[in-house]
Coordinates of C-alpha atoms and ligand atoms in Angstrom, one line a residue:
X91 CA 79.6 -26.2 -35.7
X92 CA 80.2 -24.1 -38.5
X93 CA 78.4 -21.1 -37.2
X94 CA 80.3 -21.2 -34.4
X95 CA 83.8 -21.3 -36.3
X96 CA 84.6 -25.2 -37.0
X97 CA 85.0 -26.2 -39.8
X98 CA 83.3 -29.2 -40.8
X99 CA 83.2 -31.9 -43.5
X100 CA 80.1 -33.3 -44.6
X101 CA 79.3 -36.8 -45.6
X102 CA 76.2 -38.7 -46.6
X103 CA 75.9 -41.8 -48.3
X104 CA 73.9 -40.5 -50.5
X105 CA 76.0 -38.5 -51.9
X106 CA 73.5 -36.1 -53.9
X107 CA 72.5 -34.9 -50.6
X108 CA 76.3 -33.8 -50.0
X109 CA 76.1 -32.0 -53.0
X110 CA 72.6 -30.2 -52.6
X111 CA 73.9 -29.5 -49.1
X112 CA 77.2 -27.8 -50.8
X113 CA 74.9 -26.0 -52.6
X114 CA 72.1 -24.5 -50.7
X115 CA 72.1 -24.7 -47.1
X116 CA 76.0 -24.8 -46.5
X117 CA 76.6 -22.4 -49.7
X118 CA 79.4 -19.6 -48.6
X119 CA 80.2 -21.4 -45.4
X120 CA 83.6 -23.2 -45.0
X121 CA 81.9 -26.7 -44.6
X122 CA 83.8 -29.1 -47.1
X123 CA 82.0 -32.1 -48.4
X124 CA 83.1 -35.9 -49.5
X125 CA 82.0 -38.3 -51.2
X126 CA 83.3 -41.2 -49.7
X127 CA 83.9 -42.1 -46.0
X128 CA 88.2 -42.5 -47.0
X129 CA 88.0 -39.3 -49.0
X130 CA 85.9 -37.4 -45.2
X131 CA 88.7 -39.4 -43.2
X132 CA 91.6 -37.8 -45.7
X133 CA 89.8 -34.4 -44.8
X134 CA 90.4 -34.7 -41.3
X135 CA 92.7 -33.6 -39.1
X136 CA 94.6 -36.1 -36.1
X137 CA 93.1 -37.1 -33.8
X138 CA 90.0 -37.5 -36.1
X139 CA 86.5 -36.8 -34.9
X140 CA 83.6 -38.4 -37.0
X141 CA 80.5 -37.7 -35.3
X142 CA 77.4 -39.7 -36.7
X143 CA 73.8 -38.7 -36.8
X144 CA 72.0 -42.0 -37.9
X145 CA 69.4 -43.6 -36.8
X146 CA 70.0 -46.1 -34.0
X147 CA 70.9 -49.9 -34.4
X148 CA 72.1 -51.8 -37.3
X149 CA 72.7 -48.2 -39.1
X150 CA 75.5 -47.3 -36.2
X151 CA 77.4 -51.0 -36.1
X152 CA 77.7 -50.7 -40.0
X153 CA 79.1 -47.5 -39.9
X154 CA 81.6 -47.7 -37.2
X155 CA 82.5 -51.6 -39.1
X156 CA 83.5 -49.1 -42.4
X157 CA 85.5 -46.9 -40.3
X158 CA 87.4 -48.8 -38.0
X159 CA 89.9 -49.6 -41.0
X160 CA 90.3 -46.2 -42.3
X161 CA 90.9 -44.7 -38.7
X162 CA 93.9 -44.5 -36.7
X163 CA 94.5 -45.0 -33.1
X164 CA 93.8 -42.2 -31.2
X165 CA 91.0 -41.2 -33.7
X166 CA 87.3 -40.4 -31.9
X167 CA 83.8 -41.7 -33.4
X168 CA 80.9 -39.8 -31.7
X169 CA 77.6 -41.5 -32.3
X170 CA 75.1 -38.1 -31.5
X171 CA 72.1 -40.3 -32.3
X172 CA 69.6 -41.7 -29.7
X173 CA 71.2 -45.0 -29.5
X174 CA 70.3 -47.7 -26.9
X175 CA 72.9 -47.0 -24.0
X176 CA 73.7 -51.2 -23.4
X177 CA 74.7 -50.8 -27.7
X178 CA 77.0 -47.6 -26.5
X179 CA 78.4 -49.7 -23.7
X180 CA 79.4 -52.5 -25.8
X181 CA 80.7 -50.2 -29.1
X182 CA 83.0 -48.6 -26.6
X183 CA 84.7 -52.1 -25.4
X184 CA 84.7 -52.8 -29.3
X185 CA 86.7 -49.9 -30.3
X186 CA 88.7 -49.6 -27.0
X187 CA 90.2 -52.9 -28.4
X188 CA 90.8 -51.5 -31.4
X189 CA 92.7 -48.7 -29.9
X190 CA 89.7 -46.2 -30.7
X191 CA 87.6 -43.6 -28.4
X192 CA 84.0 -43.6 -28.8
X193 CA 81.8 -41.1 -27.5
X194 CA 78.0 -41.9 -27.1
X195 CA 76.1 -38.6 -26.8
X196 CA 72.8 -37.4 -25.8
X197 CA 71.5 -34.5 -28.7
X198 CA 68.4 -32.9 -27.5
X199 CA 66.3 -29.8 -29.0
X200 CA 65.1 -31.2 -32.2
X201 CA 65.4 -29.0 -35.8
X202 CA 65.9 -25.4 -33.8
X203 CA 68.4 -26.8 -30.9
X204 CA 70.0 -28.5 -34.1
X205 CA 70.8 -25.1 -35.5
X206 CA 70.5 -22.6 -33.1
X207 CA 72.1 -25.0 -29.8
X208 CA 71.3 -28.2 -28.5
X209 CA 71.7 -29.7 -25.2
X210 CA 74.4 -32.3 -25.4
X211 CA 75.1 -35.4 -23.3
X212 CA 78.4 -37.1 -24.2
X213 CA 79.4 -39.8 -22.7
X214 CA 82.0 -42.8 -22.9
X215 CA 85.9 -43.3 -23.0
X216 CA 86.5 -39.9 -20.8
X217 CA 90.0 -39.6 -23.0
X218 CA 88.4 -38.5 -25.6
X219 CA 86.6 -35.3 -23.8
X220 CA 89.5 -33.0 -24.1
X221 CA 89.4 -33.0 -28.1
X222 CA 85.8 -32.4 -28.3
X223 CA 84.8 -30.1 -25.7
X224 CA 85.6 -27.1 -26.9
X225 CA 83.6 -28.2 -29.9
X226 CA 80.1 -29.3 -27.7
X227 CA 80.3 -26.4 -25.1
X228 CA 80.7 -23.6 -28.0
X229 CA 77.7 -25.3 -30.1
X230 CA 75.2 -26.1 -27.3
X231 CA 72.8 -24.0 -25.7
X232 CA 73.5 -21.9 -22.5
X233 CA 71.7 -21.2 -19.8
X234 CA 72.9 -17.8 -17.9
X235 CA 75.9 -18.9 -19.6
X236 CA 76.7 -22.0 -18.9
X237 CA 76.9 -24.1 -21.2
X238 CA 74.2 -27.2 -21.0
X239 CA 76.8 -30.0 -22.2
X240 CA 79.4 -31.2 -20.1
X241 CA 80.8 -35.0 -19.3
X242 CA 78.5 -37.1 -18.2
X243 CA 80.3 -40.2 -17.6
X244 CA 81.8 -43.5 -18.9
X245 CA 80.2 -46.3 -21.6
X246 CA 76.7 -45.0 -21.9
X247 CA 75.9 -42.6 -19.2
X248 CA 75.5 -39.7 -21.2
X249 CA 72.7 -42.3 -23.7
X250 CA 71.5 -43.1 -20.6
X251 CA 71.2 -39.9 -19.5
X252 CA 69.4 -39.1 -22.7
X253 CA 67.0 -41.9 -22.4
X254 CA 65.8 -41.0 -19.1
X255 CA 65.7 -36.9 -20.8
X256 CA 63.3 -38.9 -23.5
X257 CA 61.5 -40.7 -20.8
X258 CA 60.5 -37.5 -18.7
X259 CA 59.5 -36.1 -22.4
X260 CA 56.9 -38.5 -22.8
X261 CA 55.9 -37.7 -19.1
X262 CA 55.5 -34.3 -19.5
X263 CA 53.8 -34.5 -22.8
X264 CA 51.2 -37.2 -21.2
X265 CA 50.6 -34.5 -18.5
X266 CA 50.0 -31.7 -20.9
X267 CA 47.5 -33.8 -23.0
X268 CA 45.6 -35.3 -19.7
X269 CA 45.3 -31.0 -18.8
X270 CA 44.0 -30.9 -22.3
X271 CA 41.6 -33.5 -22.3
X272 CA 40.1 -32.2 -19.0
X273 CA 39.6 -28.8 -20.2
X274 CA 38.4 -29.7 -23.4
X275 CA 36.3 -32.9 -21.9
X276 CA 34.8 -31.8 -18.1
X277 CA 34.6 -27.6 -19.1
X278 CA 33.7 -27.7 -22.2
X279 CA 36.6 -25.2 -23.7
X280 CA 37.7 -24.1 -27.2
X281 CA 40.9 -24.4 -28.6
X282 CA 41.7 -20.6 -28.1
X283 CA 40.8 -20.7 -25.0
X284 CA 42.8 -23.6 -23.9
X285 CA 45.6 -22.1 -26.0
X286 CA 45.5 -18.6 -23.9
X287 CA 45.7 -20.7 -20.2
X288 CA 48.7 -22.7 -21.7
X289 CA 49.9 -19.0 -22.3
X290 CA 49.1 -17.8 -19.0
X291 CA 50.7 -21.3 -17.5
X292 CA 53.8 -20.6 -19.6
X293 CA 54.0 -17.1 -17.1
X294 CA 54.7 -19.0 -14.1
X295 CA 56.0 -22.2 -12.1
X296 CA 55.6 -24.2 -15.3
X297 CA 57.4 -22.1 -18.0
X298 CA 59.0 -24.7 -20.5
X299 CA 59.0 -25.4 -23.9
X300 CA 56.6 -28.0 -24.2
X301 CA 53.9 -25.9 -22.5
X302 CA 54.8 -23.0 -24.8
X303 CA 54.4 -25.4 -27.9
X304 CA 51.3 -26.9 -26.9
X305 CA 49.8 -22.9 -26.6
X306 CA 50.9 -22.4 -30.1
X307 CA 49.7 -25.5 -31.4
X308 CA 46.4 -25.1 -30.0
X309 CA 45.4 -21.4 -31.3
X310 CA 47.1 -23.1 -34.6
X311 CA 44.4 -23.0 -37.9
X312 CA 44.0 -25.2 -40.7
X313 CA 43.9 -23.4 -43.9
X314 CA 40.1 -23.5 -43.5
X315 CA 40.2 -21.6 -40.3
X316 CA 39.9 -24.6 -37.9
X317 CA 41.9 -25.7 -35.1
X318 CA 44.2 -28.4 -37.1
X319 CA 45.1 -30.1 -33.8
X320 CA 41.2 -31.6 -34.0
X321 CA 42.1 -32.7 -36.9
X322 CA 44.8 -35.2 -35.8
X323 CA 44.2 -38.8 -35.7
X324 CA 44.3 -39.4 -31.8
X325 CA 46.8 -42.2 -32.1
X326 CA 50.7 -41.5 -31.1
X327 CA 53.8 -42.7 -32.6
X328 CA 56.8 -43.9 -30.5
X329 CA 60.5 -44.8 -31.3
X330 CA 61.7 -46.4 -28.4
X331 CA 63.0 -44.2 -25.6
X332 CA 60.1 -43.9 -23.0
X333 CA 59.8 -47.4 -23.7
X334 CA 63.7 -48.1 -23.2
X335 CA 63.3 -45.7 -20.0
X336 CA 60.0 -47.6 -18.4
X337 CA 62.1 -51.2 -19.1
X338 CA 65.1 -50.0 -17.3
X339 CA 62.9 -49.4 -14.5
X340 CA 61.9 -52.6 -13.9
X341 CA 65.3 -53.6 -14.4
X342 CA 66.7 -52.1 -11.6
X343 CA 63.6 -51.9 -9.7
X344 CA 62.7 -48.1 -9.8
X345 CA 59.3 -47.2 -10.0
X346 CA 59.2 -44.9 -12.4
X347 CA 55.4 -45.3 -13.2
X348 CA 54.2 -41.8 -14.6
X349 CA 57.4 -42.9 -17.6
X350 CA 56.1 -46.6 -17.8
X351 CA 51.9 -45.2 -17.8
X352 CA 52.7 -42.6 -20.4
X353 CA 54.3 -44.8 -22.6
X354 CA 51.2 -47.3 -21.9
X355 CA 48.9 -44.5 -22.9
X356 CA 50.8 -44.1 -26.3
X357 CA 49.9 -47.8 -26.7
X358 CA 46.2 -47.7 -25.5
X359 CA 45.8 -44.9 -28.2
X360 CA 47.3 -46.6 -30.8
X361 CA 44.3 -49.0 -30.5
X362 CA 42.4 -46.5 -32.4
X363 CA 39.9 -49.0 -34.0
X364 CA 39.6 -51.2 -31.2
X365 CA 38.6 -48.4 -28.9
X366 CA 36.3 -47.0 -31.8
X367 CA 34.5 -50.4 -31.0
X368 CA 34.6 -50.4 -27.2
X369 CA 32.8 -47.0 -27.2
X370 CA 30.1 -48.4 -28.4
X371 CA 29.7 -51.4 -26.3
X372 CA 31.6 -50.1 -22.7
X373 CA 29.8 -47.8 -20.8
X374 CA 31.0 -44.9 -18.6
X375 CA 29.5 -42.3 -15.9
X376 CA 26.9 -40.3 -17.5
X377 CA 28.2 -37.1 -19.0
X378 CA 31.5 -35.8 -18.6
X379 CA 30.6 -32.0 -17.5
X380 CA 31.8 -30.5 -14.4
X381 CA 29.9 -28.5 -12.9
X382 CA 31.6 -26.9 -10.1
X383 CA 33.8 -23.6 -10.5
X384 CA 35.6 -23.4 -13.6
X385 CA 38.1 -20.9 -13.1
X386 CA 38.9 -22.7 -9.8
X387 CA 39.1 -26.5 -11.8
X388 CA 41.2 -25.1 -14.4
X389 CA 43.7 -23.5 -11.5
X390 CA 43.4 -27.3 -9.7
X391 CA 44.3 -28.7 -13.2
X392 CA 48.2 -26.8 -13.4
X393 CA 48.5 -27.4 -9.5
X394 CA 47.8 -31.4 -10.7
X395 CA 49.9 -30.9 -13.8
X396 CA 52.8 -28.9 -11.4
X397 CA 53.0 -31.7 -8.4
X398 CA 53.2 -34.6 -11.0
X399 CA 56.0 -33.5 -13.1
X400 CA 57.5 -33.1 -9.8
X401 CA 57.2 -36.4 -9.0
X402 CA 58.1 -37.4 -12.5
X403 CA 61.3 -35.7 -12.6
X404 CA 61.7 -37.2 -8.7
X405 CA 61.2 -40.9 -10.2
X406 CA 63.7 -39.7 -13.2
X407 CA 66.2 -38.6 -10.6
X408 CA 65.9 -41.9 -8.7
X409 CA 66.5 -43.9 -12.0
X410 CA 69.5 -42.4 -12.6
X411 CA 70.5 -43.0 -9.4
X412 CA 70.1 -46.5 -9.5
X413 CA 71.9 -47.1 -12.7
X414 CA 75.1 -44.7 -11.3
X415 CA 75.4 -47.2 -9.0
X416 CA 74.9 -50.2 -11.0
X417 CA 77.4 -49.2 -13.8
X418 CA 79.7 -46.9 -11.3
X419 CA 79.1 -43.9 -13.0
X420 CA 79.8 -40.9 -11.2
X421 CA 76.7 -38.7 -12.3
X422 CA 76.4 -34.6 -11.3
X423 CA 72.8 -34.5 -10.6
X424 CA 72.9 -31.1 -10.8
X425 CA 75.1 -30.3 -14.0
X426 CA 72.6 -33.0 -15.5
X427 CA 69.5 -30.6 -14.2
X428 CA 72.1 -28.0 -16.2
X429 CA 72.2 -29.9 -19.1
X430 CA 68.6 -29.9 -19.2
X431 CA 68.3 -26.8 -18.6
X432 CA 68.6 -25.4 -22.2
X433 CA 68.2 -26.4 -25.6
X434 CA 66.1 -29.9 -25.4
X435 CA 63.2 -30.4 -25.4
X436 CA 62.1 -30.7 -21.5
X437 CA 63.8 -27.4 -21.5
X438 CA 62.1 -25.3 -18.4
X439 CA 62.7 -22.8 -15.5
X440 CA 62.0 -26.2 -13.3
X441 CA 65.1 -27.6 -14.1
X442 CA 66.6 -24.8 -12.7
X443 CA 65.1 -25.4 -9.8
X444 CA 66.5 -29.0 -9.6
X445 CA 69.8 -27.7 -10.1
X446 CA 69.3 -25.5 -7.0
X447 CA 68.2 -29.0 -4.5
X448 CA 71.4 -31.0 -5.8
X449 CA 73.6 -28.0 -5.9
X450 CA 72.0 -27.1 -1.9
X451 CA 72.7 -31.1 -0.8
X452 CA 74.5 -33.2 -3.8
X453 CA 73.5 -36.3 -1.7
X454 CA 69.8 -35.4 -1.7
X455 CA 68.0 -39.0 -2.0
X456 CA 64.7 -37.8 -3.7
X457 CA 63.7 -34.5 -5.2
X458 CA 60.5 -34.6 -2.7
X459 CA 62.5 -34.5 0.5
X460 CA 63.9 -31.2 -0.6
X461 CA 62.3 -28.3 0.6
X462 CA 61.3 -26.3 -2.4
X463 CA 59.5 -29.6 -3.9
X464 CA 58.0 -30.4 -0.6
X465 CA 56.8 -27.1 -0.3
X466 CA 55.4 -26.7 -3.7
X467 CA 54.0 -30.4 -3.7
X468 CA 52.0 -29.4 -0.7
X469 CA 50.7 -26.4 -2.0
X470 CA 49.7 -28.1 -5.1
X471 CA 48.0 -31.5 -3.7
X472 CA 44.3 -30.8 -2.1
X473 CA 43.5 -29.1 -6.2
X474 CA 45.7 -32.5 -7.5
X475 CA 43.3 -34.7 -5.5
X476 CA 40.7 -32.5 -7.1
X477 CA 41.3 -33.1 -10.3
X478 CA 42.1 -37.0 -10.2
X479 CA 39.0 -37.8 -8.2
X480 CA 36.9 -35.3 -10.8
X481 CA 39.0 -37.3 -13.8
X482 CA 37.7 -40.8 -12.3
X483 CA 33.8 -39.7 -11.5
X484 CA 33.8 -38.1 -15.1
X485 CA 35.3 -40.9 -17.2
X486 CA 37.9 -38.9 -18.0
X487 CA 41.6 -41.3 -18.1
X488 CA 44.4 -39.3 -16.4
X489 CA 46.4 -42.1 -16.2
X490 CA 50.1 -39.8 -15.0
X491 CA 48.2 -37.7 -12.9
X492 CA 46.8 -40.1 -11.1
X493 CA 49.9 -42.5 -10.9
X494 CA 52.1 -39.8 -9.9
X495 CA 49.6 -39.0 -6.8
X496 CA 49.6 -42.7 -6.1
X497 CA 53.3 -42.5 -6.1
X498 CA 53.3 -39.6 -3.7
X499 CA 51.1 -41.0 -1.1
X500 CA 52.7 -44.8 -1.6
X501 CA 56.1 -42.5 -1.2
X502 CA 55.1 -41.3 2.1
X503 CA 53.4 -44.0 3.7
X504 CA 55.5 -45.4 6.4
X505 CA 53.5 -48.4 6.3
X506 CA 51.9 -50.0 2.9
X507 CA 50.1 -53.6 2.6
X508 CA 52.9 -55.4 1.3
X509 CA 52.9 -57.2 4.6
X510 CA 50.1 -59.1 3.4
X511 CA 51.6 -59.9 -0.5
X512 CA 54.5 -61.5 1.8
X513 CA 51.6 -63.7 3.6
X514 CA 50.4 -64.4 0.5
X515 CA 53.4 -65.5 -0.8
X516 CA 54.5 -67.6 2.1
X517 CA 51.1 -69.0 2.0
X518 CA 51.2 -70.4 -1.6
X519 CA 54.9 -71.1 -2.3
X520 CA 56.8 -71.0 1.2
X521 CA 58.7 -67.7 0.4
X522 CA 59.2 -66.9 3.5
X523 CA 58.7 -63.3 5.4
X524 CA 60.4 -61.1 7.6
X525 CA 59.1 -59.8 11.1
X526 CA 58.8 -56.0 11.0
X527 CA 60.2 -55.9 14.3
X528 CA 63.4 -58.1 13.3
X529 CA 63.7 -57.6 9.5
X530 CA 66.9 -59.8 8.0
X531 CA 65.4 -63.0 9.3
X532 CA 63.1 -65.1 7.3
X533 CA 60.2 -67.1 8.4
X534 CA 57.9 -69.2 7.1
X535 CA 54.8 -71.0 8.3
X536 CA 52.9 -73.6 7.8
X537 CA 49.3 -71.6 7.3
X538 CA 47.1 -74.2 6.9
X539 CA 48.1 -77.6 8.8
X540 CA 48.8 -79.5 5.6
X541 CA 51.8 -77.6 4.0
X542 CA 54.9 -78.5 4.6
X543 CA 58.1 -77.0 6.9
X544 CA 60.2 -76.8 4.1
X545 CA 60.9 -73.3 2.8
X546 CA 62.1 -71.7 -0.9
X547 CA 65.1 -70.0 -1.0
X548 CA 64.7 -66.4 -0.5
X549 CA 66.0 -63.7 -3.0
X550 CA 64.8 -60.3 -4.3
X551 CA 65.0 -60.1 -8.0
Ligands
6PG622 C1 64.9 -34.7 -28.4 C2 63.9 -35.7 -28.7 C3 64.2 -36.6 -29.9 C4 63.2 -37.7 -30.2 C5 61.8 -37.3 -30.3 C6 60.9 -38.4 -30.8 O1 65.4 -34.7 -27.3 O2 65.3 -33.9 -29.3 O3 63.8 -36.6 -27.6 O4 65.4 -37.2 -29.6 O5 63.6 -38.2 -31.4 O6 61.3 -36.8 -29.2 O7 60.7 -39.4 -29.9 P1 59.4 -40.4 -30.0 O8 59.2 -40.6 -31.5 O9 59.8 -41.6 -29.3 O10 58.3 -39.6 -29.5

């Protein structure tokens, strides 16, 4: 904010980190510091914006609890950490009783999109948007520019919106390590060489940050000349937000399974000692080479990586959808492709894309029905089939590529065996079924003589 002309007062409770602050990284700027939350509210000028970056929870109620005395109406808290969007939905009823705006925002582009221009995604009492927009849309990043911040909605649409952002993170990053773990597993390559075709892939169709990272990371060396990323204990950390995104989900019944199976992987690796023991007990196929063309596998392996993040940004899309409705939220697919765009960290030319299909047809139901998606899916799915049927004979798990090509051909099947789960049902607990000829009327049967006539209640939870 300060780079781009604000000027800003800085407060931490610790306050020795306001005063190293004051004197290194903010030395010669005009950011003023305080020591105390009344002498940072003193500092401010009406209508007061305090935004917070802490970490979410307890850490955000206890800070808006010291505020809300030493604010007054009118005054705006911003809460710019990743905090659960059901807490942003109920702080904003809190303060809006107190005659307060709150602003829940989405922050996304880690240490550099901190400094250099993040992508933002406020949401919350709309009000409160004129004060701090000039603010977001001069700090954020721009894409052809545009800036990739605008309003995203009421309560916590734009924590929503960040949570699903976090969700399709952990999809892509899943993706990119299956890619790895088939190049490095079935053909045998080296680091360098896996870091030059993330390179080449960072050329085309899948230019994004994440891709570009991973390159770097690979051809990275430890300070005795080896690739440090084989050094790395195979077992991922997680804070909460694919988690949060894969729960929501199955709340409003979206399946977003490449979100829910990459988070599930996270898990299964964190079993590191467990599966230590399993591999010497559980057996597999024998030998996990492929032997077939490598250039050609390694092309089959982007086409695979390509069609799935399609459908995981499809199944993000849908989720979003879902909640809109639910909470009433008026979402711009689109500007939230925008937002995306620039800055976070699923930063990529594919979001562009995106933007193009809602800006074409804002009403477009799924991602898939539009014709660049279709298009590219189709190109990309006889190598995608490839690669999960190699994956399965080798042994090798690629559990989002292969649940995002499950979700493509369950997506396109007019007719899938759920027929028979109804039977089932009906068969065991009377739940009764509807006639695919006359859907809306329920049925039920007595399947083996000795049941009963009696039905349950039907409902869909
Ligand atoms: C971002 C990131 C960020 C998040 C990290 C860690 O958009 O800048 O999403 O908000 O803190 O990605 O998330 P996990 O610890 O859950 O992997």
């Amino acid at each position: 904010m300060n780079d781009n002309g604000w000027v800003v007062c800085a407060y931490n409770r610790t306050t020795e980190k306001v005063d190293h602050f004051l004197e290194n990284e903010a030395k010669g700027t005009k950011v003023v510091g305080a020591h105390s939350l009344q002498e940072m509210v003193a500092k401010l000028k009406k209508p007061r914006r305090v935004m917070m970056l802490v970490k979410a929870g307890a850490a955000v109620d206890s800070f808006i609890e010291k505020l809300i005395p030493l604010l007054d109406k009118g005054d705006i808290i911003i809460d710019g950490g990743n905090s659960e969007y059901q807490d942003t939905q109920r702080r904003c009823h809190q303060l809006a009783e107190r005659g307060l705006f709150y602003i829940g925002s989405g922050v996304s582009g880690g240490e550099e999109g901190a400094r250099y221009g993040p992508s933002l995604m406020p949401g919350g009492h709309r009000e409160a948007w004129p004060y701090v927009k000039d603010i977001f849309q001069s700090i954020c990043a721009k894409s052809n520019d545009e800036p990739c911040c605008d309003w995203v909605g009421e309560d916590g649409a734009g924590h929503y919106v960040k949570m699903v952002h976090n969700g399709i993170e952990y999809g892509d990053m899943q993706l990119i390590c299956e890619a790895y773990h088939l190049m490095k597993s079935a053909l045998g390559m080296d680091t360098d060489d896996m870091s030059s075709v993330f390179n080449e892939w960072n050329k085309g169709e899948l230019d994004s940050f994440l891709i570009e990272i991973t390159a770097n990371i690979l051809k990275f060396k430890d300070s005795d000349g080896e690739p440090l990323v084989e050094k790395i204990r195979d077992a991922a950390g997680q804070k909460g937000t694919g988690k949060w995104t894969a729960i929501s989900g199955l709340d409003y019944g979206t399946p977003t399974t490449l979100i829910a199976e990459s988070v599930f992987a996270r898990c299964l690796s964190s079993l590191k000692d467990e599966r230590i023991k399993a591999s010497n007990v559980l057996e597999g196929p024998e030998g996990t080479t492929y032997n077939g063309d490598k250039k050609d596998f390694v092309e089959n392996i982007r086409k695979a990586l390509y069609a799935s993040k399609i459908v995981s940004y499809a199944q993000g899309f849908m989720l979003l959808r879902e909640a809109a409705a639910k909470f009433g939220w008026n979402l711009n697919y689109g500007g939230i492709a925008l937002m995306w765009r620039g800055g976070c960290i699923i930063r990529s030319v594919f979001l562009g894309k995106i933007k193009e299909a809602f800006d074409k047809n804002p009403h477009l139901t799924n991602l898939l029905l539009d014709d660049f998606f279709k298009n590219a899916v189709g190109r990309c799915q006889a190598g995608w089939r490839q690669v999960v049927a190699q994956g399965v004979l080798l042994g090798i798990p690629t559990p989002a590529l292969s649940s995002a090509l499950s979700f493509y051909d369950g997506y396109r099947s007019a007719k899938l065996p759920a027929n028979l789960i109804q039977a089932q049902r009906d068969y065991f607990g009377a739940h009764t079924y509807e006639l695919a000829e006359a859907p809306g009327k329920f049925h039920h049967t007595n399947w083996t003589g000795t049941g009963g006539n009696v039905s349950a209640s039907t409902y869909a939870v």
